[in-house]
Coordinates of N, CA and C in Angstrom, one line a residue:
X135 N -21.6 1.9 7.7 CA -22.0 0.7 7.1 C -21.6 0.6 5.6
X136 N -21.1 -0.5 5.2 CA -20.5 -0.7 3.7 C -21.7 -1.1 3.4
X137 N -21.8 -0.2 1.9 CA -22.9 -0.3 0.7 C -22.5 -1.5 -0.3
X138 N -23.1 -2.4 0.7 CA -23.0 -4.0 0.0 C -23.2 -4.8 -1.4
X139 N -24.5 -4.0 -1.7 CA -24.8 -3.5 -2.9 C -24.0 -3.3 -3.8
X140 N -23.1 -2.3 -3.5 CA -22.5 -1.6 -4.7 C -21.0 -1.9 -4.6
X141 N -20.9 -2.6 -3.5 CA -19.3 -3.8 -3.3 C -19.5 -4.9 -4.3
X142 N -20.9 -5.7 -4.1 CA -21.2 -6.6 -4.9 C -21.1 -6.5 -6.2
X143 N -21.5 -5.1 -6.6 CA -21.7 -4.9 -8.0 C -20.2 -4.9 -8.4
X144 N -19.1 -3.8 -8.2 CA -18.1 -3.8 -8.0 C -17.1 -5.1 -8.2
X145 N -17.2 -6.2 -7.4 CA -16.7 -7.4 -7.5 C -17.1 -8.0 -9.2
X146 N -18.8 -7.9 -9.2 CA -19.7 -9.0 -10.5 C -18.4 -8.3 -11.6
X147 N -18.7 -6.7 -11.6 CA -17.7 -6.7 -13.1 C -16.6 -6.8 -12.9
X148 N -15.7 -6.5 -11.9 CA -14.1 -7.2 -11.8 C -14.1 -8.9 -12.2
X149 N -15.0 -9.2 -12.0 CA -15.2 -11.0 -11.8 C -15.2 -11.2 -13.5
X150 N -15.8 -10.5 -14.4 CA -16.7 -10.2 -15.5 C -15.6 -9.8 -16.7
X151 N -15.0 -8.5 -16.2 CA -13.9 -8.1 -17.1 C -12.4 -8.3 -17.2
X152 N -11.8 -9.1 -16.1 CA -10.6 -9.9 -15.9 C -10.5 -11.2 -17.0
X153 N -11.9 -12.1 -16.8 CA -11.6 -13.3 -18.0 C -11.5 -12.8 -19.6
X154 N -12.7 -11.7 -19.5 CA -12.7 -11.1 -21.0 C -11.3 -11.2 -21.3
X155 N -11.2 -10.3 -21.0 CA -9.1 -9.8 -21.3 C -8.1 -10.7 -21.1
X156 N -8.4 -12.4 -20.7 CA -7.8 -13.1 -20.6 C -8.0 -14.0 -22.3
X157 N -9.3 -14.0 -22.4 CA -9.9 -14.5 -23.5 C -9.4 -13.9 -24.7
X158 N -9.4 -12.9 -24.4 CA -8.9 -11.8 -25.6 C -8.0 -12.0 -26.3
X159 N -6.9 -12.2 -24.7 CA -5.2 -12.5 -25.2 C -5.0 -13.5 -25.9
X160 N -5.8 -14.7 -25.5 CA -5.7 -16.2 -26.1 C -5.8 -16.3 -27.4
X161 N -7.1 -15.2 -27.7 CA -7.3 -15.6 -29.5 C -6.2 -14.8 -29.9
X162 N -6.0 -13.7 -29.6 CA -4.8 -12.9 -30.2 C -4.0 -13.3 -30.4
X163 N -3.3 -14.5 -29.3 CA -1.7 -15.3 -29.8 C -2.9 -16.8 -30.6
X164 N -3.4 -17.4 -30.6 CA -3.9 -18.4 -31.5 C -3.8 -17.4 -33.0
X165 N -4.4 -16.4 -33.2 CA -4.5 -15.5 -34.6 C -3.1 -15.7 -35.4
X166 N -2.3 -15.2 -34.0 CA -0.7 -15.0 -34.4 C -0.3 -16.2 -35.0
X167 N -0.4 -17.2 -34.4 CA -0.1 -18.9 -34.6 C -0.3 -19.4 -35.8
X168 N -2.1 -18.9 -36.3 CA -2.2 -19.1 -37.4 C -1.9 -18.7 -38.4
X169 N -1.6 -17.3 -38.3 CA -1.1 -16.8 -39.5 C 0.4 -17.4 -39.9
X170 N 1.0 -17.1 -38.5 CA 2.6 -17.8 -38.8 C 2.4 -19.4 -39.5
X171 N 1.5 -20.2 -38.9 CA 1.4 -21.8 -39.8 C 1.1 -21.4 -41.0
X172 N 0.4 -20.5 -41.3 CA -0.1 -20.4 -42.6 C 0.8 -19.7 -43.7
X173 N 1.6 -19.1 -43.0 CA 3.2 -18.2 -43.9 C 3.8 -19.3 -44.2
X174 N 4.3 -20.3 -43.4 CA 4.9 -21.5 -43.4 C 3.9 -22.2 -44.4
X175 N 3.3 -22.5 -44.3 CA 2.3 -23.6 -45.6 C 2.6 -22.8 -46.7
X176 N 2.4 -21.6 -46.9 CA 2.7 -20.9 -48.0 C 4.4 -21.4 -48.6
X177 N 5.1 -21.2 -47.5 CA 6.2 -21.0 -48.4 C 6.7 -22.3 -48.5
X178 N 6.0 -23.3 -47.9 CA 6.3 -25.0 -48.4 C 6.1 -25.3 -49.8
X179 N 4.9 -24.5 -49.9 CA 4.1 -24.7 -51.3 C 5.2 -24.1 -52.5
X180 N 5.4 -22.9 -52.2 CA 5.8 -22.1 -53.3 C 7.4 -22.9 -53.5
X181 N 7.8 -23.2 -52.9 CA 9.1 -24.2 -52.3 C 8.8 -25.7 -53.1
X182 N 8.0 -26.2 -52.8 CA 7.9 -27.3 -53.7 C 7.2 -27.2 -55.1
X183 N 6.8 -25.8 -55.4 CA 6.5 -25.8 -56.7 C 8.1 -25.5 -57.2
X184 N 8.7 -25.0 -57.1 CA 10.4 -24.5 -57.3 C 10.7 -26.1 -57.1
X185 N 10.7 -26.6 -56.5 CA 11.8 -28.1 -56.8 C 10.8 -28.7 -57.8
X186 N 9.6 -28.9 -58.2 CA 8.8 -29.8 -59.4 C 9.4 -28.6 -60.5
X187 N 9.1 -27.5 -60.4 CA 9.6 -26.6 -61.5 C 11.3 -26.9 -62.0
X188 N 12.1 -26.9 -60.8 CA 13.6 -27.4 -61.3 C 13.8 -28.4 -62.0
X189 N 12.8 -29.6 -61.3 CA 13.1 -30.8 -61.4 C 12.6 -31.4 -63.3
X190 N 11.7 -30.5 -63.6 CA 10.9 -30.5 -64.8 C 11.8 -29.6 -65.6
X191 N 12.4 -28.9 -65.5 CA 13.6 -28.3 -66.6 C 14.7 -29.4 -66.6
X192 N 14.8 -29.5 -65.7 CA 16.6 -30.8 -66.2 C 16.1 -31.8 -67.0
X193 N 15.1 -32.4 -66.2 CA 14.8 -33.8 -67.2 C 14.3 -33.2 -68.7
X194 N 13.4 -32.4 -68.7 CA 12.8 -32.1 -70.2 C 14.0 -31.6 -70.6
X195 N 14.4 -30.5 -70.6 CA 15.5 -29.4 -71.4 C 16.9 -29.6 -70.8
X196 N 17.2 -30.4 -69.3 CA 18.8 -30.5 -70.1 C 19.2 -29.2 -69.4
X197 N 18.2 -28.1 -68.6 CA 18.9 -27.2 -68.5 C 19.3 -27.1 -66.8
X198 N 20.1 -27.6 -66.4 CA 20.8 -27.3 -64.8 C 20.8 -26.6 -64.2
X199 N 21.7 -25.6 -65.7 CA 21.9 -24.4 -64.9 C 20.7 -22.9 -64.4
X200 N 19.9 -23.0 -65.5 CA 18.5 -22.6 -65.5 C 17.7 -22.7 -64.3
X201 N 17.7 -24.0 -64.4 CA 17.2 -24.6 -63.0 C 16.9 -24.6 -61.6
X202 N 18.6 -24.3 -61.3 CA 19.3 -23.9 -60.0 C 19.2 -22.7 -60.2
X203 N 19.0 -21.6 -60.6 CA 19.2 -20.1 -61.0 C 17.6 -20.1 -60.5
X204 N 16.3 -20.7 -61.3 CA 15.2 -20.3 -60.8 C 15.0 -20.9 -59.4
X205 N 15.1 -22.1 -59.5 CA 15.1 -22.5 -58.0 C 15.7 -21.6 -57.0
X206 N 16.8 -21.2 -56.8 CA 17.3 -20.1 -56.2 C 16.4 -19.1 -55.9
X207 N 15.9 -18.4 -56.8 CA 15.1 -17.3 -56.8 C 13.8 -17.3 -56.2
X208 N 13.4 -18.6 -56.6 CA 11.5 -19.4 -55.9 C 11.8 -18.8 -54.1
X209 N 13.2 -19.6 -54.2 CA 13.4 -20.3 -52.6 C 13.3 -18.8 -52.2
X210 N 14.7 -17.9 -52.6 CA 14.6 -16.5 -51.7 C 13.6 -15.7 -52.0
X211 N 12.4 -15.7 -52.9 CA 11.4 -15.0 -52.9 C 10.5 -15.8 -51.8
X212 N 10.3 -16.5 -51.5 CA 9.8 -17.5 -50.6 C 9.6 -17.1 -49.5
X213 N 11.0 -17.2 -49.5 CA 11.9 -17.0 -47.8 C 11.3 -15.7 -47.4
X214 N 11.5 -14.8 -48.6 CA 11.5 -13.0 -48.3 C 9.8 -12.9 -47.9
X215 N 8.8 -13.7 -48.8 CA 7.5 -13.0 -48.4 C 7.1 -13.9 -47.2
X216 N 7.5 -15.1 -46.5 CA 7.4 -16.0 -45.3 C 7.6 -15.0 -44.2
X217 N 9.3 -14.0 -44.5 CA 9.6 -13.5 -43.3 C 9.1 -12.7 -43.3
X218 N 8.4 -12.0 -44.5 CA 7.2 -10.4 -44.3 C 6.1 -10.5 -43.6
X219 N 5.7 -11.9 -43.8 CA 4.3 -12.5 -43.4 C 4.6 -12.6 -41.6
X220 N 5.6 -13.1 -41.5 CA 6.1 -13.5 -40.0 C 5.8 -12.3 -39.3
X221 N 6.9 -11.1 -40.1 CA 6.6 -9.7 -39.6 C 5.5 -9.4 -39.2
X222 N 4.6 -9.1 -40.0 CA 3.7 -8.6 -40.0 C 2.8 -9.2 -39.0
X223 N 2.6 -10.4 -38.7 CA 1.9 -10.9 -37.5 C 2.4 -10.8 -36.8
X224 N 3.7 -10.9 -36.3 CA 4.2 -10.3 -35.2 C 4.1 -8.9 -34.6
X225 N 3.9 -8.1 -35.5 CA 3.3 -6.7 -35.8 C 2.3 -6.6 -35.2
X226 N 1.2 -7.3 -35.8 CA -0.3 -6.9 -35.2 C -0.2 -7.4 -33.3
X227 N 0.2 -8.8 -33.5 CA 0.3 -9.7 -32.0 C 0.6 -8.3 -31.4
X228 N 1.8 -7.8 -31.3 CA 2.7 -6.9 -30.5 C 1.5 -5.9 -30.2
X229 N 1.6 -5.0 -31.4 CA 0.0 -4.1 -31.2 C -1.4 -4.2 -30.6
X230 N -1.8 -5.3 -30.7 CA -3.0 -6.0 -30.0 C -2.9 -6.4 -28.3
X231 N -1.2 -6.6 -28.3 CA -1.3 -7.1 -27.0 C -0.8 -6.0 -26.1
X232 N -0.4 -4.9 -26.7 CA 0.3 -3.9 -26.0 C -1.2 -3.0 -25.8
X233 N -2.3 -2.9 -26.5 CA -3.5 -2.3 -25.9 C -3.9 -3.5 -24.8
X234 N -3.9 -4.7 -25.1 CA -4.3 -5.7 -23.9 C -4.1 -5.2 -22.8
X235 N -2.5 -5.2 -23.0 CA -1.9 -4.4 -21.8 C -2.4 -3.4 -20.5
X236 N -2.6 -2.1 -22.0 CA -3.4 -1.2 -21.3 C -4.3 -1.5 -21.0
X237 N -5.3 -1.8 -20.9 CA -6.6 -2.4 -20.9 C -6.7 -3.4 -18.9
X238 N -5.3 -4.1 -19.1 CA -5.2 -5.0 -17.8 C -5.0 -3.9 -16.9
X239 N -4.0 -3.2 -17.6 CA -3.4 -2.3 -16.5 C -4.5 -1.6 -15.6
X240 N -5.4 -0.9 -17.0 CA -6.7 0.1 -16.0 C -7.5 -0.7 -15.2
X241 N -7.5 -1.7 -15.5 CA -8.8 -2.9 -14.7 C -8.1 -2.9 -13.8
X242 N -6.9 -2.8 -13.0 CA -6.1 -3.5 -12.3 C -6.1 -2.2 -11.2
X243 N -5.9 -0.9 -12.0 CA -6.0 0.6 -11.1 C -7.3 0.4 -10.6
X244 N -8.3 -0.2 -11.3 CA -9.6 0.0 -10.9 C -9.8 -0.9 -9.3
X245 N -9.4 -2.1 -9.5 CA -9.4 -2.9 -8.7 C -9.1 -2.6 -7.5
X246 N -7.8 -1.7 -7.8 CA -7.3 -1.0 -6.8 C -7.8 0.0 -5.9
X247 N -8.1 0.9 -6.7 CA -9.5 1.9 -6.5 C -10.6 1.5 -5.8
X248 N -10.8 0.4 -5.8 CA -12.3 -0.4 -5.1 C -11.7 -0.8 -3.6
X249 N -10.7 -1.1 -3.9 CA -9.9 -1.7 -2.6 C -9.6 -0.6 -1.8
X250 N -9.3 0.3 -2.4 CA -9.2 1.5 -1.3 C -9.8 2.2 -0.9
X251 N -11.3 2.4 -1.5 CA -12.4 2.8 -1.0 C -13.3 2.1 -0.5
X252 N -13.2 0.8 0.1 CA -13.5 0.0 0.4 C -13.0 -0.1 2.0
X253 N -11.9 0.2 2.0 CA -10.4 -0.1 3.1 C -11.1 1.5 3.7
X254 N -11.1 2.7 3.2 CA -11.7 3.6 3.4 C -13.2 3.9 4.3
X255 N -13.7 3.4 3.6 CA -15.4 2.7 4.2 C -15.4 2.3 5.5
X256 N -14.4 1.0 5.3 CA -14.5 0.3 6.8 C -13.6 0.5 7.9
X257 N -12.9 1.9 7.5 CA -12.1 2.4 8.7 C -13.1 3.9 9.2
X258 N -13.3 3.9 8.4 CA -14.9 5.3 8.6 C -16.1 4.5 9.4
X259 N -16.8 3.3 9.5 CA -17.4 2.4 9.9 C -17.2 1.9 10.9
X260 N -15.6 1.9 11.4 CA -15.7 1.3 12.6 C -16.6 1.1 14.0
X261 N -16.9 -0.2 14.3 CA -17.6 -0.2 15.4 C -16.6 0.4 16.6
X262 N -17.9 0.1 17.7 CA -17.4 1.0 19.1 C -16.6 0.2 19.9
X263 N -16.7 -0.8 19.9 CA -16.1 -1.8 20.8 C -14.7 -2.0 19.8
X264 N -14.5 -1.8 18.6 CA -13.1 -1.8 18.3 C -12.3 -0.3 18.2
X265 N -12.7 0.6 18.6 CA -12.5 1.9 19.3 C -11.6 1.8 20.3
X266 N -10.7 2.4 20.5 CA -9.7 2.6 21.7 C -10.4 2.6 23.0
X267 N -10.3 2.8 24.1 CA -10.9 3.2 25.1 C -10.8 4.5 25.5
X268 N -9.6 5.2 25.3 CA -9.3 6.4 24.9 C -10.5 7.6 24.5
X269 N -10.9 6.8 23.4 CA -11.5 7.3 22.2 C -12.9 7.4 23.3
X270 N -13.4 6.8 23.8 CA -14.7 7.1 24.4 C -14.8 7.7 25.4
X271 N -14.0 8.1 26.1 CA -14.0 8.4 28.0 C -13.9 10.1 26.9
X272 N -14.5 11.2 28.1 CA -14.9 11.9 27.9 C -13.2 13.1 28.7
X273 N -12.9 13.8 28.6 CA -11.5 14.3 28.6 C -12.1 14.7 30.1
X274 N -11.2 14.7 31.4 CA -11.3 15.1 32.5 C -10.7 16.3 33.0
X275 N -11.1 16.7 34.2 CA -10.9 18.1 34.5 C -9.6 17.5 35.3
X276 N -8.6 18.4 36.0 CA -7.7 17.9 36.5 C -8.2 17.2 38.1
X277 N -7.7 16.4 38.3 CA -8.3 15.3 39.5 C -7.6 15.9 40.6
X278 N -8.1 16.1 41.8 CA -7.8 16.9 43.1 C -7.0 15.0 44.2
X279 N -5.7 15.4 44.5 CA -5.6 14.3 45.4 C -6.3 13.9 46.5
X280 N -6.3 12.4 46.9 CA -7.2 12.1 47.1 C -7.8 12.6 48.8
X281 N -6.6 13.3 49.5 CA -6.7 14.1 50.7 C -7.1 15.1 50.3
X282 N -7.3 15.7 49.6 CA -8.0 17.5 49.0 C -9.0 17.4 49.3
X283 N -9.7 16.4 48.6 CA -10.9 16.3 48.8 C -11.9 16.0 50.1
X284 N -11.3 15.4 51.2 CA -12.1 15.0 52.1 C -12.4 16.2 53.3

């Protein structure tokens, strides 16, 4: 007889720890999302302080060249700490989701593990009527033809 009980239980947390880890992944890549929007806002910012900063030396001082030399520099320091920032959350994402990973993978062995001791159970369990006929008849002595006997 399968211990129904403890199939049941078996199922509740597979039922239980499959969404967790779906949940998990979701905020993980939203985290990632936001940090990347927010690299991006950053370096809009720092980007448009460099064009009001360019824009405010030509007209006040006349200086062009100045200008375009710091602008230059705003933009690629910009660029450089946007794509460190990109990095870096891409970094964690990758990290976070590669234990996810592991994490699916074991629930998934486990699942498996349930299913085969399960599969196990109910081949140990079998009823009698799905028994061979074989299987029940009792081994015979060798049978005398049927003129031997009379």
């Amino acid at each position: 007889m399968i211990d129904q009980v403890g199939a049941l239980d078996l199922i509740d947390q597979l039922r239980v720890a499959v969404p967790e880890e779906v949940r998990a992944a979701k905020r993980i890549n939203s985290e990632g999302e936001r940090i990347i929007d927010k690299a991006q806002e950053e370096a809009e910012q720092v980007l448009a302080r460099a064009q009001e900063q360019a824009a405010f030396l030509i007209e006040e001082r006349g200086l062009l060249l100045a200008a375009q030399e710091e602008s230059r520099r705003i933009i690629d320091q910009s660029e450089a700490e946007a794509h460190e920032v990109r990095r870096g959350a891409d970094e964690y994402a990758a990290s976070v989701l590669i234990g996810l990973e592991g994490d699916v993978v074991r629930t998934l062995q486990s699942i498996k593990k349930g299913i085969q001791l399960l599969d196990e159970r109910r081949a140990s369990l079998r009823l009698p009527e799905e028994m061979d006929v074989d299987d029940m008849l009792p081994e015979e002595e060798e049978v005398l033809p049927s003129r031997a006997r009379a």
